[in-house]
GROMACS .gro file of C-alpha atoms in nm:
model
  347
    1UNK     CA    1  -4.108  -4.209  -2.047
    2UNK     CA    2  -4.328  -4.471  -1.887
    3UNK     CA    3  -4.295  -4.649  -1.554
    4UNK     CA    4  -4.264  -4.976  -1.745
    5UNK     CA    5  -3.941  -4.847  -1.904
    6UNK     CA    6  -3.770  -4.933  -1.577
    7UNK     CA    7  -3.909  -5.288  -1.550
    8UNK     CA    8  -3.661  -5.560  -1.649
    9UNK     CA    9  -3.947  -5.768  -1.787
   10UNK     CA   10  -4.023  -5.491  -2.036
   11UNK     CA   11  -3.701  -5.568  -2.225
   12UNK     CA   12  -3.785  -5.925  -2.318
   13UNK     CA   13  -3.862  -6.037  -2.674
   14UNK     CA   14  -3.905  -6.361  -2.866
   15UNK     CA   15  -3.616  -6.474  -3.086
   16UNK     CA   16  -3.611  -6.797  -3.288
   17UNK     CA   17  -3.297  -6.997  -3.216
   18UNK     CA   18  -3.211  -7.017  -3.585
   19UNK     CA   19  -3.162  -6.638  -3.601
   20UNK     CA   20  -2.868  -6.648  -3.358
   21UNK     CA   21  -2.562  -6.624  -3.583
   22UNK     CA   22  -2.299  -6.892  -3.519
   23UNK     CA   23  -2.064  -6.753  -3.785
   24UNK     CA   24  -2.039  -6.408  -3.944
   25UNK     CA   25  -2.168  -6.336  -4.292
   26UNK     CA   26  -1.932  -6.445  -4.567
   27UNK     CA   27  -1.750  -6.119  -4.633
   28UNK     CA   28  -1.774  -5.870  -4.347
   29UNK     CA   29  -1.965  -5.606  -4.545
   30UNK     CA   30  -2.227  -5.853  -4.670
   31UNK     CA   31  -2.423  -5.853  -4.345
   32UNK     CA   32  -2.769  -5.701  -4.353
   33UNK     CA   33  -2.824  -5.347  -4.225
   34UNK     CA   34  -3.148  -5.219  -4.073
   35UNK     CA   35  -3.158  -4.839  -4.086
   36UNK     CA   36  -3.385  -4.634  -3.864
   37UNK     CA   37  -3.419  -4.257  -3.904
   38UNK     CA   38  -3.564  -4.127  -3.578
   39UNK     CA   39  -3.652  -3.789  -3.731
   40UNK     CA   40  -3.869  -3.934  -4.007
   41UNK     CA   41  -3.956  -4.267  -3.838
   42UNK     CA   42  -3.847  -4.439  -4.160
   43UNK     CA   43  -3.716  -4.797  -4.166
   44UNK     CA   44  -3.492  -4.909  -4.452
   45UNK     CA   45  -3.358  -5.258  -4.523
   46UNK     CA   46  -3.012  -5.263  -4.678
   47UNK     CA   47  -2.670  -5.427  -4.651
   48UNK     CA   48  -2.359  -5.303  -4.479
   49UNK     CA   49  -2.193  -5.232  -4.813
   50UNK     CA   50  -2.471  -4.972  -4.867
   51UNK     CA   51  -2.353  -4.772  -4.567
   52UNK     CA   52  -2.207  -4.497  -4.785
   53UNK     CA   53  -2.560  -4.410  -4.905
   54UNK     CA   54  -2.698  -4.336  -4.561
   55UNK     CA   55  -2.435  -4.174  -4.342
   56UNK     CA   56  -2.423  -3.792  -4.322
   57UNK     CA   57  -2.140  -3.641  -4.525
   58UNK     CA   58  -1.830  -3.512  -4.345
   59UNK     CA   59  -1.920  -3.702  -4.028
   60UNK     CA   60  -1.672  -3.879  -3.803
   61UNK     CA   61  -1.683  -4.250  -3.724
   62UNK     CA   62  -1.569  -4.322  -3.368
   63UNK     CA   63  -1.443  -4.678  -3.330
   64UNK     CA   64  -1.316  -4.885  -3.040
   65UNK     CA   65  -0.970  -5.014  -3.132
   66UNK     CA   66  -0.937  -5.250  -2.836
   67UNK     CA   67  -0.808  -5.591  -2.942
   68UNK     CA   68  -0.942  -5.923  -2.818
   69UNK     CA   69  -0.671  -6.153  -2.687
   70UNK     CA   70  -0.685  -6.534  -2.668
   71UNK     CA   71  -0.733  -6.588  -2.298
   72UNK     CA   72  -0.882  -6.933  -2.233
   73UNK     CA   73  -0.634  -7.209  -2.144
   74UNK     CA   74  -0.699  -7.576  -2.070
   75UNK     CA   75  -0.443  -7.756  -1.856
   76UNK     CA   76  -0.394  -7.996  -1.570
   77UNK     CA   77  -0.339  -8.003  -1.198
   78UNK     CA   78  -0.026  -8.183  -1.076
   79UNK     CA   79  -0.265  -8.466  -0.979
   80UNK     CA   80  -0.382  -8.496  -1.339
   81UNK     CA   81  -0.724  -8.333  -1.298
   82UNK     CA   82  -0.848  -8.090  -1.561
   83UNK     CA   83  -0.842  -7.712  -1.514
   84UNK     CA   84  -0.942  -7.412  -1.724
   85UNK     CA   85  -0.786  -7.072  -1.661
   86UNK     CA   86  -0.947  -6.765  -1.818
   87UNK     CA   87  -0.725  -6.455  -1.814
   88UNK     CA   88  -0.931  -6.141  -1.751
   89UNK     CA   89  -0.638  -5.905  -1.798
   90UNK     CA   90  -0.366  -5.906  -2.063
   91UNK     CA   91  -0.114  -5.722  -1.847
   92UNK     CA   92   0.009  -5.786  -1.496
   93UNK     CA   93  -0.075  -5.554  -1.207
   94UNK     CA   94   0.185  -5.370  -0.997
   95UNK     CA   95   0.261  -5.690  -0.807
   96UNK     CA   96   0.314  -5.890  -1.127
   97UNK     CA   97  -0.015  -6.079  -1.094
   98UNK     CA   98  -0.288  -6.149  -1.352
   99UNK     CA   99  -0.657  -6.160  -1.261
  100UNK     CA  100  -0.818  -6.484  -1.379
  101UNK     CA  101  -1.115  -6.714  -1.352
  102UNK     CA  102  -1.034  -7.075  -1.262
  103UNK     CA  103  -1.265  -7.364  -1.343
  104UNK     CA  104  -1.176  -7.695  -1.178
  105UNK     CA  105  -1.305  -7.940  -0.920
  106UNK     CA  106  -1.214  -7.892  -0.557
  107UNK     CA  107  -1.129  -7.597  -0.336
  108UNK     CA  108  -0.868  -7.353  -0.464
  109UNK     CA  109  -0.609  -7.193  -0.238
  110UNK     CA  110  -0.303  -6.973  -0.254
  111UNK     CA  111  -0.005  -7.175  -0.375
  112UNK     CA  112  -0.204  -7.407  -0.602
  113UNK     CA  113  -0.018  -7.464  -0.929
  114UNK     CA  114  -0.150  -7.563  -1.270
  115UNK     CA  115   0.042  -7.698  -1.569
  116UNK     CA  116  -0.012  -7.612  -1.936
  117UNK     CA  117   0.122  -7.699  -2.278
  118UNK     CA  118   0.449  -7.529  -2.367
  119UNK     CA  119   0.585  -7.554  -2.010
  120UNK     CA  120   0.365  -7.278  -1.868
  121UNK     CA  121   0.306  -7.289  -1.493
  122UNK     CA  122   0.029  -7.081  -1.335
  123UNK     CA  123   0.027  -7.033  -0.958
  124UNK     CA  124  -0.244  -6.876  -0.741
  125UNK     CA  125  -0.066  -6.592  -0.562
  126UNK     CA  126  -0.360  -6.409  -0.406
  127UNK     CA  127  -0.737  -6.432  -0.362
  128UNK     CA  128  -0.924  -6.103  -0.322
  129UNK     CA  129  -1.300  -6.061  -0.303
  130UNK     CA  130  -1.353  -6.394  -0.475
  131UNK     CA  131  -1.109  -6.313  -0.757
  132UNK     CA  132  -0.797  -6.517  -0.825
  133UNK     CA  133  -0.465  -6.347  -0.895
  134UNK     CA  134  -0.193  -6.564  -1.045
  135UNK     CA  135   0.173  -6.548  -1.134
  136UNK     CA  136   0.327  -6.720  -1.438
  137UNK     CA  137   0.672  -6.855  -1.510
  138UNK     CA  138   0.719  -6.677  -1.845
  139UNK     CA  139   0.791  -6.314  -1.932
  140UNK     CA  140   0.595  -6.281  -2.260
  141UNK     CA  141   0.248  -6.405  -2.171
  142UNK     CA  142   0.077  -6.246  -2.473
  143UNK     CA  143   0.297  -6.437  -2.721
  144UNK     CA  144   0.227  -6.757  -2.530
  145UNK     CA  145  -0.149  -6.697  -2.532
  146UNK     CA  146  -0.142  -6.621  -2.905
  147UNK     CA  147   0.008  -6.964  -2.964
  148UNK     CA  148  -0.174  -7.180  -2.710
  149UNK     CA  149  -0.495  -7.011  -2.587
  150UNK     CA  150  -0.835  -6.997  -2.752
  151UNK     CA  151  -1.037  -6.686  -2.832
  152UNK     CA  152  -1.323  -6.622  -2.585
  153UNK     CA  153  -1.643  -6.625  -2.790
  154UNK     CA  154  -1.974  -6.580  -2.602
  155UNK     CA  155  -2.162  -6.888  -2.477
  156UNK     CA  156  -2.451  -6.829  -2.720
  157UNK     CA  157  -2.213  -6.888  -3.014
  158UNK     CA  158  -2.163  -7.264  -3.054
  159UNK     CA  159  -2.170  -7.308  -2.677
  160UNK     CA  160  -1.864  -7.085  -2.639
  161UNK     CA  161  -1.636  -7.336  -2.814
  162UNK     CA  162  -1.407  -7.137  -3.043
  163UNK     CA  163  -1.173  -7.251  -3.320
  164UNK     CA  164  -0.890  -7.101  -3.524
  165UNK     CA  165  -1.135  -6.928  -3.759
  166UNK     CA  166  -1.271  -6.727  -3.467
  167UNK     CA  167  -0.926  -6.576  -3.414
  168UNK     CA  168  -0.986  -6.398  -3.746
  169UNK     CA  169  -1.362  -6.351  -3.737
  170UNK     CA  170  -1.390  -6.226  -3.377
  171UNK     CA  171  -1.148  -5.936  -3.431
  172UNK     CA  172  -1.196  -5.601  -3.604
  173UNK     CA  173  -0.962  -5.513  -3.891
  174UNK     CA  174  -0.856  -5.199  -3.702
  175UNK     CA  175  -0.790  -5.362  -3.362
  176UNK     CA  176  -0.472  -5.227  -3.204
  177UNK     CA  177  -0.458  -5.217  -2.824
  178UNK     CA  178  -0.469  -5.559  -2.656
  179UNK     CA  179  -0.702  -5.590  -2.359
  180UNK     CA  180  -1.057  -5.711  -2.441
  181UNK     CA  181  -1.211  -6.050  -2.364
  182UNK     CA  182  -1.506  -5.972  -2.594
  183UNK     CA  183  -1.509  -5.801  -2.931
  184UNK     CA  184  -1.663  -5.459  -2.999
  185UNK     CA  185  -1.890  -5.638  -3.243
  186UNK     CA  186  -2.032  -5.349  -3.449
  187UNK     CA  187  -1.679  -5.292  -3.576
  188UNK     CA  188  -1.661  -5.646  -3.715
  189UNK     CA  189  -1.856  -5.539  -4.024
  190UNK     CA  190  -1.594  -5.289  -4.143
  191UNK     CA  191  -1.320  -5.347  -4.401
  192UNK     CA  192  -1.047  -5.115  -4.522
  193UNK     CA  193  -1.232  -5.091  -4.854
  194UNK     CA  194  -1.546  -4.951  -4.691
  195UNK     CA  195  -1.338  -4.704  -4.489
  196UNK     CA  196  -1.180  -4.584  -4.813
  197UNK     CA  197  -1.519  -4.557  -4.982
  198UNK     CA  198  -1.666  -4.354  -4.697
  199UNK     CA  199  -1.365  -4.122  -4.700
  200UNK     CA  200  -1.350  -4.073  -5.075
  201UNK     CA  201  -1.724  -4.048  -5.148
  202UNK     CA  202  -1.856  -3.878  -4.835
  203UNK     CA  203  -1.563  -3.716  -4.660
  204UNK     CA  204  -1.623  -3.940  -4.359
  205UNK     CA  205  -1.313  -3.970  -4.141
  206UNK     CA  206  -1.256  -4.196  -3.843
  207UNK     CA  207  -1.116  -4.166  -3.494
  208UNK     CA  208  -1.028  -4.437  -3.245
  209UNK     CA  209  -1.091  -4.470  -2.874
  210UNK     CA  210  -0.994  -4.767  -2.658
  211UNK     CA  211  -1.233  -4.930  -2.412
  212UNK     CA  212  -1.128  -5.276  -2.300
  213UNK     CA  213  -1.438  -5.495  -2.297
  214UNK     CA  214  -1.464  -5.719  -1.992
  215UNK     CA  215  -1.678  -6.020  -1.906
  216UNK     CA  216  -1.917  -5.783  -1.732
  217UNK     CA  217  -2.061  -5.698  -2.073
  218UNK     CA  218  -2.237  -6.037  -2.055
  219UNK     CA  219  -2.352  -5.999  -1.693
  220UNK     CA  220  -2.730  -6.036  -1.667
  221UNK     CA  221  -2.949  -5.773  -1.504
  222UNK     CA  222  -3.089  -5.935  -1.191
  223UNK     CA  223  -3.293  -5.651  -1.043
  224UNK     CA  224  -3.660  -5.607  -1.134
  225UNK     CA  225  -3.601  -5.229  -1.150
  226UNK     CA  226  -3.318  -5.174  -1.399
  227UNK     CA  227  -3.211  -4.856  -1.219
  228UNK     CA  228  -3.091  -5.073  -0.932
  229UNK     CA  229  -2.856  -5.274  -1.154
  230UNK     CA  230  -2.490  -5.275  -1.045
  231UNK     CA  231  -2.317  -5.189  -1.373
  232UNK     CA  232  -1.975  -5.339  -1.442
  233UNK     CA  233  -1.669  -5.116  -1.477
  234UNK     CA  234  -1.435  -5.102  -1.777
  235UNK     CA  235  -1.123  -4.898  -1.850
  236UNK     CA  236  -1.085  -4.656  -2.142
  237UNK     CA  237  -0.848  -4.397  -2.280
  238UNK     CA  238  -0.830  -4.162  -2.579
  239UNK     CA  239  -0.507  -4.060  -2.749
  240UNK     CA  240  -0.455  -3.686  -2.794
  241UNK     CA  241  -0.455  -3.680  -3.175
  242UNK     CA  242  -0.779  -3.882  -3.181
  243UNK     CA  243  -0.946  -3.655  -2.926
  244UNK     CA  244  -0.871  -3.349  -3.143
  245UNK     CA  245  -1.062  -3.512  -3.428
  246UNK     CA  246  -1.354  -3.609  -3.203
  247UNK     CA  247  -1.399  -3.270  -3.040
  248UNK     CA  248  -1.377  -3.092  -3.377
  249UNK     CA  249  -1.633  -3.315  -3.552
  250UNK     CA  250  -1.970  -3.161  -3.631
  251UNK     CA  251  -2.139  -3.502  -3.652
  252UNK     CA  252  -2.019  -3.808  -3.464
  253UNK     CA  253  -2.122  -4.166  -3.539
  254UNK     CA  254  -2.044  -4.417  -3.265
  255UNK     CA  255  -1.950  -4.757  -3.400
  256UNK     CA  256  -2.074  -4.987  -3.129
  257UNK     CA  257  -2.201  -4.955  -2.776
  258UNK     CA  258  -1.849  -4.943  -2.630
  259UNK     CA  259  -1.759  -4.638  -2.837
  260UNK     CA  260  -2.080  -4.471  -2.724
  261UNK     CA  261  -2.015  -4.558  -2.358
  262UNK     CA  262  -1.667  -4.408  -2.390
  263UNK     CA  263  -1.790  -4.085  -2.547
  264UNK     CA  264  -2.085  -4.046  -2.314
  265UNK     CA  265  -1.861  -4.106  -2.012
  266UNK     CA  266  -1.642  -3.818  -2.128
  267UNK     CA  267  -1.939  -3.592  -2.204
  268UNK     CA  268  -2.091  -3.656  -1.862
  269UNK     CA  269  -1.756  -3.596  -1.693
  270UNK     CA  270  -1.706  -3.278  -1.896
  271UNK     CA  271  -1.509  -3.270  -2.222
  272UNK     CA  272  -1.279  -3.002  -2.081
  273UNK     CA  273  -1.175  -3.235  -1.797
  274UNK     CA  274  -1.046  -3.519  -2.014
  275UNK     CA  275  -0.673  -3.580  -1.987
  276UNK     CA  276  -0.580  -3.754  -2.310
  277UNK     CA  277  -0.373  -4.072  -2.288
  278UNK     CA  278  -0.482  -4.116  -1.924
  279UNK     CA  279  -0.674  -4.430  -1.829
  280UNK     CA  280  -1.020  -4.387  -1.679
  281UNK     CA  281  -1.274  -4.635  -1.542
  282UNK     CA  282  -1.640  -4.610  -1.631
  283UNK     CA  283  -1.949  -4.792  -1.507
  284UNK     CA  284  -2.188  -4.571  -1.703
  285UNK     CA  285  -2.529  -4.731  -1.756
  286UNK     CA  286  -2.728  -4.589  -2.046
  287UNK     CA  287  -3.102  -4.659  -2.035
  288UNK     CA  288  -3.428  -4.469  -2.094
  289UNK     CA  289  -3.424  -4.154  -1.888
  290UNK     CA  290  -3.056  -4.086  -1.959
  291UNK     CA  291  -3.004  -3.804  -2.208
  292UNK     CA  292  -2.741  -3.902  -2.468
  293UNK     CA  293  -2.541  -3.593  -2.559
  294UNK     CA  294  -2.231  -3.712  -2.740
  295UNK     CA  295  -2.339  -3.866  -3.074
  296UNK     CA  296  -2.556  -3.812  -3.380
  297UNK     CA  297  -2.583  -4.175  -3.491
  298UNK     CA  298  -2.506  -4.528  -3.371
  299UNK     CA  299  -2.407  -4.842  -3.558
  300UNK     CA  300  -2.470  -5.150  -3.349
  301UNK     CA  301  -2.564  -5.517  -3.364
  302UNK     CA  302  -2.886  -5.673  -3.232
  303UNK     CA  303  -2.858  -5.749  -2.862
  304UNK     CA  304  -2.980  -6.008  -2.613
  305UNK     CA  305  -3.319  -5.978  -2.442
  306UNK     CA  306  -3.307  -5.802  -2.103
  307UNK     CA  307  -2.945  -5.694  -2.161
  308UNK     CA  308  -2.791  -5.361  -2.070
  309UNK     CA  309  -2.702  -5.319  -2.438
  310UNK     CA  310  -3.068  -5.342  -2.538
  311UNK     CA  311  -3.141  -5.079  -2.272
  312UNK     CA  312  -2.865  -4.862  -2.420
  313UNK     CA  313  -3.033  -4.869  -2.762
  314UNK     CA  314  -3.362  -4.786  -2.589
  315UNK     CA  315  -3.202  -4.478  -2.435
  316UNK     CA  316  -3.161  -4.342  -2.788
  317UNK     CA  317  -3.497  -4.419  -2.948
  318UNK     CA  318  -3.719  -4.543  -2.665
  319UNK     CA  319  -3.799  -4.892  -2.546
  320UNK     CA  320  -4.118  -4.940  -2.747
  321UNK     CA  321  -3.957  -4.830  -3.074
  322UNK     CA  322  -3.654  -5.050  -3.006
  323UNK     CA  323  -3.870  -5.359  -2.952
  324UNK     CA  324  -4.078  -5.269  -3.258
  325UNK     CA  325  -3.761  -5.259  -3.471
  326UNK     CA  326  -3.640  -5.587  -3.322
  327UNK     CA  327  -3.974  -5.746  -3.416
  328UNK     CA  328  -3.929  -5.616  -3.771
  329UNK     CA  329  -3.577  -5.759  -3.774
  330UNK     CA  330  -3.705  -6.101  -3.665
  331UNK     CA  331  -3.980  -6.095  -3.928
  332UNK     CA  332  -3.718  -6.014  -4.195
  333UNK     CA  333  -3.482  -6.284  -4.067
  334UNK     CA  334  -3.198  -6.062  -3.960
  335UNK     CA  335  -2.922  -6.250  -3.775
  336UNK     CA  336  -2.871  -6.160  -3.410
  337UNK     CA  337  -2.594  -6.105  -3.154
  338UNK     CA  338  -2.215  -6.091  -3.192
  339UNK     CA  339  -2.180  -6.248  -3.538
  340UNK     CA  340  -2.513  -6.113  -3.658
  341UNK     CA  341  -2.635  -5.824  -3.870
  342UNK     CA  342  -2.616  -5.454  -3.796
  343UNK     CA  343  -2.844  -5.161  -3.725
  344UNK     CA  344  -2.789  -4.792  -3.801
  345UNK     CA  345  -2.977  -4.542  -3.587
  346UNK     CA  346  -2.986  -4.186  -3.722
  347UNK     CA  347  -3.093  -3.924  -3.469
   0.00000   0.00000   0.00000
């Protein structure tokens, strides 16, 4: 540990614009895979379809099965002005309201109504701590959003403008529980075929957790000392049959930072205190100085400079080693961020 490990400026790196992936690799398993063995300090360049060669036998993959829902709607005010409503939650709260972001000109107030294709009406019902809570005039909002809303890709992918192809690309093949506004991107590389191969050749099973990814995952760190960062909160739960597999596994491989945050939240709370099928909130912030106890390996993508996700990777292998590996990835033209290539860290 060094004092500089807590400086935000220490997590910056240079990335050529052309290495930011705007589309995934053709064929999910054809992305490149950088493998780092922290015990031997060995770096290997491979592809995701080579994964079976490098994972420990009889390990357990832990995946986040949260499903991204189309949540961005463009509509009009009664006056004809444009409005964008971004649903942050897929289900209504106890009062029947949905938490949203609203982008339009002019001041917004309770009672304001917006009109959308397919006869949807959205009305501001409450404003709390700067957040808008709305009611809608339909009972099955999810079906409506599936038909009319766009998928919420990050702003660094084609300026955040999604299309119908993103509804397929920006979703894991094992997604199940609706609730995320951003994909657990490490899972995007998997196919059923590679799951079958890992099971048949290596005895590698899988278990699912659910952590609904919120917009906070993109929130920048604004404090010079990263320890002062106000980490966003996200909800998670683990089904009882999946928890039995996780707790019994001798080696656990987290697929993605959200799976790791879920597991580490449980480990820090105490594994004996988890009530399966109950929903918990976590604002856990993993960075150098935090001892990761829950996993033996991590599969993850390459993350933005100065991001909490880059700091999470640094908590596993150190900041200097992380930036060294990122430099190697740039030199070897790996593709970065949500639609980019993957990294396997073996502890």
